[in-house]
Coordinates of C-alpha atoms in Angstrom, one line a residue:
M238 CA 0.0 0.0 0.0
A239 CA 2.8 2.4 0.8
I240 CA 4.4 1.8 -2.5
N241 CA 1.2 2.4 -4.3
S242 CA 0.6 5.6 -2.3
S243 CA 4.1 6.8 -3.1
C244 CA 3.6 6.2 -6.8
S245 CA 0.3 7.9 -6.8
M246 CA 1.8 11.0 -5.2
H247 CA 4.8 11.2 -7.5
I248 CA 3.3 10.8 -10.9
P249 CA 0.8 13.7 -10.8
H250 CA 3.6 16.2 -9.8
A251 CA 5.7 15.1 -12.7
T252 CA 2.7 15.3 -15.0
N253 CA 1.8 18.8 -13.9
F254 CA 5.3 20.0 -14.3
F255 CA 5.6 18.8 -17.9
L256 CA 2.1 20.0 -18.7
K257 CA 2.8 23.5 -17.4
T258 CA 6.1 23.7 -19.2
F259 CA 4.4 22.6 -22.5
V260 CA 1.6 25.2 -22.0
L261 CA 4.1 28.0 -21.3
F262 CA 6.0 27.0 -24.5
L263 CA 2.9 27.1 -26.6
A264 CA 1.9 30.5 -25.1
F265 CA 5.4 31.9 -25.9
L266 CA 5.2 30.5 -29.4
F267 CA 1.8 32.0 -29.9
I268 CA 3.1 35.5 -28.8
L269 CA 5.9 35.3 -31.3
I270 CA 3.8 34.1 -34.2
C271 CA 0.6 36.2 -33.8
P272 CA 2.1 39.6 -34.3
G273 CA 3.7 38.5 -37.5
M274 CA 0.4 37.0 -38.7
A275 CA -1.5 40.2 -37.9
Q276 CA 1.1 42.3 -39.6
K277 CA 1.0 40.2 -42.7
D278 CA -2.8 40.5 -43.0
D279 CA -2.6 44.2 -42.4
Q280 CA -0.1 45.1 -45.1
K281 CA -2.7 46.5 -47.6
N282 CA -4.1 49.9 -46.9
Y283 CA -7.5 49.0 -48.4
F284 CA -10.2 46.4 -48.1
V285 CA -12.8 45.4 -50.6
H286 CA -16.3 44.4 -49.6
R287 CA -19.5 43.5 -51.5
D288 CA -22.7 44.9 -50.1
E289 CA -26.2 43.3 -50.2
S290 CA -26.7 44.7 -53.8
D291 CA -23.4 42.9 -54.9
N292 CA -21.7 46.3 -55.3
F293 CA -18.0 46.7 -54.5
L294 CA -17.2 48.9 -51.5
I295 CA -13.5 49.9 -51.0
F296 CA -12.3 50.9 -47.5
Q297 CA -9.1 52.8 -47.1
K298 CA -6.9 52.7 -43.9
L299 CA -5.2 55.9 -42.7
E300 CA -2.5 55.2 -40.2
W301 CA 0.0 57.2 -38.2
N302 CA 2.6 56.6 -35.5
A303 CA 1.1 56.1 -32.1
G304 CA 2.1 58.4 -29.2
S305 CA 2.9 57.5 -25.6
H306 CA 0.1 57.8 -23.0
I307 CA -2.4 58.9 -25.6
T308 CA -6.1 58.4 -24.9
W309 CA -7.6 59.3 -28.2
Y310 CA -6.9 61.0 -31.5
E311 CA -8.8 63.6 -33.5
I312 CA -8.6 63.3 -37.3
T313 CA -9.5 66.2 -39.6
L314 CA -10.4 64.9 -43.1
E315 CA -10.9 67.2 -46.0
M316 CA -11.5 66.9 -49.8
Y317 CA -10.2 69.2 -52.5
D318 CA -12.8 71.0 -54.7
D319 CA -11.4 71.8 -58.2
A320 CA -14.2 74.3 -59.0
T321 CA -13.5 76.6 -56.0
D322 CA -9.9 75.7 -55.4
T323 CA -10.7 75.1 -51.7
W324 CA -10.7 72.2 -49.2
H325 CA -14.0 71.0 -47.8
P326 CA -14.7 68.9 -44.7
V327 CA -15.7 65.2 -45.3
N328 CA -18.5 64.0 -43.2
D329 CA -19.5 60.8 -44.9
A330 CA -16.3 58.8 -44.6
I331 CA -17.6 56.3 -42.0
P332 CA -18.6 53.1 -43.8
A333 CA -22.0 51.6 -42.9
V334 CA -20.5 48.2 -42.8
Q335 CA -17.1 47.8 -41.2
P336 CA -14.8 45.2 -42.9
A337 CA -13.7 42.3 -40.8
G338 CA -10.0 43.0 -41.6
F339 CA -10.1 46.4 -40.0
L340 CA -12.2 45.8 -36.9
G341 CA -11.4 48.1 -34.0
T342 CA -10.6 51.1 -36.1
T343 CA -14.1 52.6 -36.7
P344 CA -14.0 56.3 -36.1
E345 CA -16.7 58.6 -34.6
L346 CA -17.7 61.8 -36.3
I347 CA -17.6 64.4 -33.5
K348 CA -17.9 67.6 -35.6
D349 CA -17.7 68.9 -39.2
G350 CA -15.0 66.9 -40.9
V351 CA -13.4 65.8 -37.5
Y352 CA -13.4 62.2 -36.4
K353 CA -12.4 60.6 -33.1
S354 CA -10.6 57.3 -32.7
Q355 CA -8.9 55.5 -29.8
H356 CA -6.5 53.8 -32.2
N357 CA -3.7 55.2 -34.3
S358 CA -5.6 54.3 -37.5
I359 CA -9.1 54.7 -39.0
T360 CA -11.0 53.0 -41.7
V361 CA -12.8 55.2 -44.1
S362 CA -14.7 54.9 -47.4
L363 CA -13.8 57.7 -49.8
R364 CA -15.1 58.6 -53.2
A365 CA -13.2 58.9 -56.5
K366 CA -14.1 61.0 -59.4
E367 CA -16.4 59.3 -61.9
S368 CA -14.2 60.6 -64.7
G369 CA -11.4 58.4 -63.5
E370 CA -9.2 61.3 -62.5
P371 CA -7.7 61.1 -59.0
Q372 CA -9.6 62.9 -56.2
K373 CA -7.4 64.8 -53.7
Y374 CA -7.8 64.4 -50.0
R375 CA -5.8 65.4 -46.9
Y376 CA -5.9 64.7 -43.2
A377 CA -4.3 65.9 -40.0
V378 CA -4.1 64.2 -36.6
A379 CA -4.2 65.7 -33.1
A380 CA -3.4 63.4 -30.1
Y381 CA -4.9 63.9 -26.6
N382 CA -3.3 62.6 -23.4
L383 CA -4.7 61.2 -20.2
L384 CA -5.7 64.6 -18.9
G385 CA -7.6 65.4 -22.1
H386 CA -5.0 68.0 -23.3
E387 CA -3.6 68.1 -26.8
A388 CA -0.2 66.3 -26.7
F389 CA 0.8 66.9 -30.3
S390 CA -0.6 67.5 -33.8
T391 CA 0.6 66.9 -37.3
E392 CA 0.6 68.8 -40.5
Y393 CA -1.8 67.9 -43.2
T394 CA -0.9 64.8 -45.2
E395 CA -2.3 64.8 -48.8
F396 CA -3.2 61.7 -50.7
E397 CA -5.2 60.8 -53.8
I398 CA -8.1 58.3 -54.3
N399 CA -8.2 56.8 -57.8
K400 CA -11.2 55.1 -59.3
A401 CA -11.0 51.4 -58.9
Y402 CA -11.3 49.2 -61.9
F403 CA -11.8 45.5 -61.2
P404 CA -10.5 43.5 -64.1
E405 CA -12.4 40.5 -65.4
I406 CA -11.2 37.7 -67.6
D407 CA -13.9 35.9 -69.5
R408 CA -11.7 33.7 -71.6
I409 CA -8.2 33.1 -72.9
S410 CA -7.0 31.5 -76.1
P411 CA -5.3 29.1 -76.1
E412 CA -6.0 27.5 -72.7
L413 CA -3.6 24.6 -73.3
I414 CA -0.1 24.8 -74.9
Y415 CA 2.0 21.8 -75.9
L416 CA 5.7 22.7 -76.3
D417 CA 6.4 19.9 -78.8
T418 CA 3.9 21.4 -81.3
L419 CA 4.1 24.5 -83.4
Y420 CA 2.3 27.1 -81.3
D421 CA 1.9 30.8 -81.4
A422 CA 3.6 32.2 -78.3
S423 CA 0.8 34.7 -77.7
I424 CA -2.3 34.5 -75.6
R425 CA -5.4 36.4 -76.4
V426 CA -7.3 37.7 -73.3
T427 CA -11.0 38.8 -73.4
G428 CA -12.8 40.4 -70.5
E429 CA -13.7 43.7 -68.9
N430 CA -11.6 46.6 -67.6
L431 CA -8.5 45.5 -69.3
R432 CA -7.1 49.0 -69.4
Q433 CA -4.0 50.7 -70.7
N434 CA -2.3 50.4 -67.3
T435 CA -3.4 46.8 -66.7
D436 CA -0.4 44.6 -65.9
F437 CA -0.5 41.1 -67.4
Y438 CA 1.7 38.1 -66.6
L439 CA 1.7 34.3 -66.0
I440 CA 2.0 33.2 -62.4
K441 CA 2.6 29.7 -60.9
N442 CA 3.2 29.7 -57.1
R443 CA 5.8 32.5 -56.8
E444 CA 7.2 32.1 -60.4
I445 CA 6.2 34.8 -62.8
I446 CA 6.6 35.0 -66.6
R447 CA 6.1 38.4 -68.2
P448 CA 5.2 39.1 -71.8
I449 CA 7.7 40.8 -74.0
E450 CA 4.9 42.8 -75.6
I451 CA 1.2 43.7 -74.8
I452 CA -1.1 44.7 -77.7
R453 CA -4.1 46.4 -76.1
N454 CA -7.5 47.1 -77.5
D455 CA -9.1 50.5 -77.1
N456 CA -12.4 49.1 -75.9
N457 CA -10.7 47.8 -72.7
R458 CA -12.0 44.3 -73.4
Q459 CA -9.2 42.6 -75.2
A460 CA -5.5 42.3 -75.1
E461 CA -2.9 40.1 -76.8
L462 CA 0.1 39.0 -74.7
I463 CA 3.2 38.0 -76.7
F464 CA 5.8 35.9 -74.9
D465 CA 9.2 34.7 -75.6
P466 CA 8.6 30.9 -76.1
R467 CA 11.9 30.1 -74.5
T468 CA 10.5 31.3 -71.2
F469 CA 7.6 28.9 -71.2
D470 CA 7.8 26.1 -68.6
T471 CA 5.5 23.2 -68.0
G472 CA 2.8 23.3 -65.3
N473 CA -0.5 24.7 -64.3
W474 CA -0.3 28.5 -64.7
F475 CA -2.7 31.4 -64.3
V476 CA -3.0 34.3 -66.8
Q477 CA -3.3 37.2 -64.4
A478 CA -4.6 40.7 -65.1
Q479 CA -3.7 43.3 -62.4
N480 CA -5.1 46.8 -62.2
P481 CA -3.7 49.6 -60.0
G482 CA -4.6 48.9 -56.4
D483 CA -3.7 45.2 -56.7
F484 CA -7.1 44.3 -58.1
T485 CA -6.6 41.1 -60.0
A486 CA -8.4 38.5 -62.1
H487 CA -7.1 35.3 -63.6
K488 CA -7.8 32.3 -65.8
P489 CA -6.0 28.9 -65.7
L490 CA -3.4 28.1 -68.4
T491 CA -1.9 24.6 -68.8
I492 CA 1.5 24.2 -70.4
K493 CA 2.6 20.6 -71.2
F494 CA 5.8 19.3 -72.8
M495 CA 4.2 16.8 -75.1
K496 CA 0.8 16.1 -76.5
W497 CA 0.3 12.3 -76.3
Y498 CA -1.4 12.2 -79.7
D499 CA -1.4 14.0 -83.1
F500 CA -4.2 13.8 -85.7
S501 CA -3.4 15.1 -89.2
L502 CA -5.5 15.6 -92.3
S503 CA -4.1 16.4 -95.7
A504 CA -5.1 16.7 -99.3
G505 CA -2.9 17.1 -102.4
Y506 CA -2.0 16.5 -106.0
S507 CA -0.7 13.0 -106.8
P508 CA -0.1 11.8 -110.4
Q509 CA 0.8 8.2 -111.0
I510 CA 3.5 6.5 -113.0
I511 CA 3.1 2.8 -113.9
V512 CA 6.6 1.5 -113.8
Y513 CA 5.7 -2.2 -114.3
D514 CA 2.7 -3.9 -115.8
N515 CA 1.9 -6.4 -118.6
N516 CA -1.5 -5.1 -119.7
F517 CA -2.1 -1.5 -118.6
K518 CA -0.4 0.1 -121.5
K519 CA -1.9 -2.4 -123.9
Y520 CA -5.4 -1.3 -122.9
Y521 CA -4.9 2.4 -122.0
F522 CA -2.0 3.2 -124.3
T523 CA -0.1 5.1 -121.5
N524 CA 1.9 4.5 -118.3
F525 CA 1.4 8.1 -117.0
L526 CA -1.8 9.4 -115.2
P527 CA -1.3 13.1 -114.9
M528 CA -4.4 13.8 -112.8
G529 CA -4.6 12.5 -109.3
I530 CA -6.0 13.3 -105.9
D531 CA -4.4 12.2 -102.6
L532 CA -6.2 12.2 -99.2
R533 CA -4.6 11.1 -96.0
G534 CA -5.5 10.9 -92.3
T535 CA -2.8 10.1 -89.8
F536 CA -3.2 9.3 -86.1
I537 CA -0.1 9.3 -84.0
F538 CA -0.7 7.5 -80.7
L539 CA 2.7 6.9 -79.3
K540 CA 5.6 9.4 -78.9
K541 CA 9.1 8.4 -77.8
R542 CA 12.5 10.0 -78.1
V543 CA 13.3 7.7 -81.0
G544 CA 10.2 9.1 -82.9
Y545 CA 6.4 9.0 -83.1
F546 CA 4.4 6.0 -84.1
G547 CA 0.9 5.7 -85.5
V548 CA -1.4 4.6 -88.3
S549 CA -2.6 6.3 -91.4
F550 CA -5.4 5.9 -93.9
N551 CA -4.6 6.9 -97.4
G552 CA -6.9 7.2 -100.5
K553 CA -5.8 8.0 -104.1
W554 CA -7.9 8.5 -107.1
S555 CA -7.0 9.1 -110.8
P556 CA -9.1 9.3 -114.0
V557 CA -7.8 7.0 -116.8
S558 CA -8.6 7.2 -120.5
G559 CA -7.1 5.9 -123.7
E560 CA -7.9 5.8 -127.4
S561 CA -6.9 3.8 -130.4
S562 CA -8.2 3.3 -133.9
E563 CA -10.5 0.6 -132.7
Y564 CA -12.0 1.9 -129.4
H565 CA -11.9 4.5 -126.7
I566 CA -11.7 3.5 -123.0
Q567 CA -12.6 5.4 -119.8
S568 CA -12.0 4.3 -116.3
Q569 CA -11.0 5.4 -112.7
L570 CA -8.1 4.0 -110.8
A571 CA -8.3 4.2 -107.0
H572 CA -6.3 2.9 -104.0
S573 CA -7.0 2.7 -100.3
F574 CA -4.4 1.8 -97.7
L575 CA -4.1 1.3 -94.0
A576 CA -0.4 1.8 -93.1
F577 CA 1.9 1.7 -90.1
T578 CA 3.4 5.2 -89.8
Y579 CA 6.7 6.4 -88.3
R580 CA 7.3 10.1 -87.9
Y581 CA 10.5 11.8 -86.7
P582 CA 10.8 15.5 -85.9
I583 CA 14.0 16.7 -87.5
I584 CA 13.5 20.2 -86.3
R585 CA 11.0 20.3 -83.5
N586 CA 7.8 22.2 -84.4
K587 CA 9.3 22.9 -87.9
L588 CA 10.3 19.9 -90.0
T589 CA 9.4 16.2 -89.8
V590 CA 10.1 13.2 -91.9
E591 CA 7.6 10.3 -92.2
A592 CA 7.8 6.7 -93.4
R593 CA 4.8 4.4 -94.1
I594 CA 4.2 0.8 -95.0
G595 CA 0.9 -1.0 -95.3
A596 CA -1.7 -2.9 -97.2
G597 CA -5.0 -2.2 -98.9
L598 CA -7.0 -2.5 -102.1
T599 CA -6.8 -1.2 -105.7
Y600 CA -9.9 -0.5 -107.6
T601 CA -10.8 0.0 -111.3
L602 CA -14.1 1.7 -111.4
A603 CA -16.8 2.2 -114.0
T604 CA -14.6 1.0 -116.9
K605 CA -16.3 1.4 -120.3
F606 CA -15.2 0.7 -123.9
F607 CA -16.6 3.0 -126.6
F608 CA -16.6 1.5 -130.2
E609 CA -17.6 2.9 -133.5
Q610 CA -21.3 3.2 -134.4
N611 CA -22.1 4.3 -130.9
L612 CA -21.5 0.9 -129.4
T613 CA -20.7 1.0 -125.6
S614 CA -19.8 -1.8 -123.3
Q615 CA -21.5 -2.2 -120.0
P616 CA -19.5 -0.5 -117.2
F617 CA -17.6 -2.9 -114.9
S618 CA -15.4 -2.6 -111.8
S619 CA -12.8 -4.7 -110.2
M620 CA -11.0 -4.9 -106.9
Y621 CA -7.8 -6.6 -105.8
P622 CA -5.3 -6.5 -103.0
A623 CA -2.4 -4.1 -102.9
A624 CA 0.5 -3.0 -100.7
T625 CA 2.3 0.4 -100.3
A626 CA 5.4 2.0 -98.9
G627 CA 6.0 5.7 -98.8
L628 CA 8.3 8.5 -97.6
S629 CA 7.6 12.2 -97.2
I630 CA 8.8 15.3 -95.5
A631 CA 6.6 18.0 -94.0
G632 CA 7.4 21.6 -93.1
Y633 CA 5.1 23.5 -90.6
A634 CA 4.3 27.1 -91.6
W635 CA 1.9 28.3 -88.9
R636 CA 0.6 26.4 -85.9
G637 CA -0.8 23.2 -87.3
L638 CA -0.5 24.1 -91.0
Y639 CA 2.0 22.2 -92.9
F640 CA 3.1 21.5 -96.5
E641 CA 4.2 18.0 -97.4
A642 CA 6.1 16.4 -100.4
G643 CA 6.7 12.7 -100.8
T644 CA 6.4 9.6 -102.8
D645 CA 4.3 6.4 -102.5
C646 CA 5.2 3.1 -104.1
M647 CA 2.3 0.8 -104.7
A648 CA 2.0 -2.8 -105.8
S649 CA -1.4 -4.2 -107.0
F650 CA -2.0 -7.9 -107.3
S651 CA -4.7 -9.0 -109.8
P652 CA -5.2 -12.6 -110.8
S653 CA -3.4 -12.1 -114.1
M654 CA -0.8 -9.5 -113.4
I655 CA 1.2 -7.5 -110.8
T656 CA 1.2 -3.7 -111.3
L657 CA 3.9 -1.5 -109.7
S658 CA 3.4 2.3 -109.7
I659 CA 4.9 5.4 -108.2
A660 CA 2.8 8.4 -107.0
P661 CA 4.7 11.6 -106.1
T662 CA 2.6 13.8 -103.9
I663 CA 2.5 17.4 -103.0
S664 CA -0.1 18.2 -100.3
V665 CA -1.2 20.7 -97.6
G666 CA -2.5 19.6 -94.2
W667 CA -3.4 20.5 -90.7
T668 CA -2.3 18.8 -87.4
F669 CA -4.9 19.0 -84.7

């Protein structure tokens, strides 16, 4: 029992000692941290509040050095009148709703243009000129001691109130940039109150990228921000507009290094040359088809350092005609191929080379023979398997617009013959 009693007496004393020490440490830490926190929240000399009608109200903070053993302060506030070149007392500076950030600084109007406060700062709501020109104000402070006597007074301090313009950003274009594609290093911003003195920049955490040029619109609704593309970095950014008074608006912008896919569409001119065939020249009396159309769609779905990989669908069409002393023939020659595609960027965003190999079908469509005495054969069509291999080079001119030149080699396998042809191609396309 004695041992248990001794233990029960000893443990609470130790616990209380450590508990008191811990509480004192927290209190000391709180005293150190809180002033810094309050100072940080109090750095701005204004506060913005929305009233019940959703209107913006701006409160200004006037502050001066506190005196020793001062009970209250009298603040004389005046506004300059341009028409009469005189100063007039301001009696409507006390806001109806006091912002939470400035609690404890509400002044009391004691006489014409004179306010009383027990703190060395007051919160007021002052007007600016509707024209946008700054409105001049001035104030002077008199301090009263414990006996109610004036301890000291200050000279008038003049300041200006500018009309606040809250920027708004409705949209930006583009909202997503891939650094591995040909992009325009400019961002178009549309909104409200994007004025001549509005500052624009990209911001991510504490990192800021500023444009090298800002093209502004006179209607204060649009601006084009031109950046040095070498300054772009990947991440989730914000396009920020900042008006005087630190009033800001922003829209998110995403910058990524590589788009995981590319989809390209192109159309071009593609004549065909028959380089090997047993019967083509016999029936058509030519091995050259000067008219031809090439259509191609390419989907790149895998991008690696060694190159880009994907598939393409290619269609070619050429009219064919021939004439002899015995008959006249008209037909259409077409090809369709599904090919494995390899693309390599020689100069990123500027120049790429592409290789293709695949299989498909060759068609002869609506073939007719025209004989003398208005005799015409029934039209007939045929289809047989084919293979292709191609090589091309593309240069990008603007964003996704590119021009391409290349050659496709095609082999067609009919039951009675094998046809080999070459189709040089010049085309224009767009990469989405």
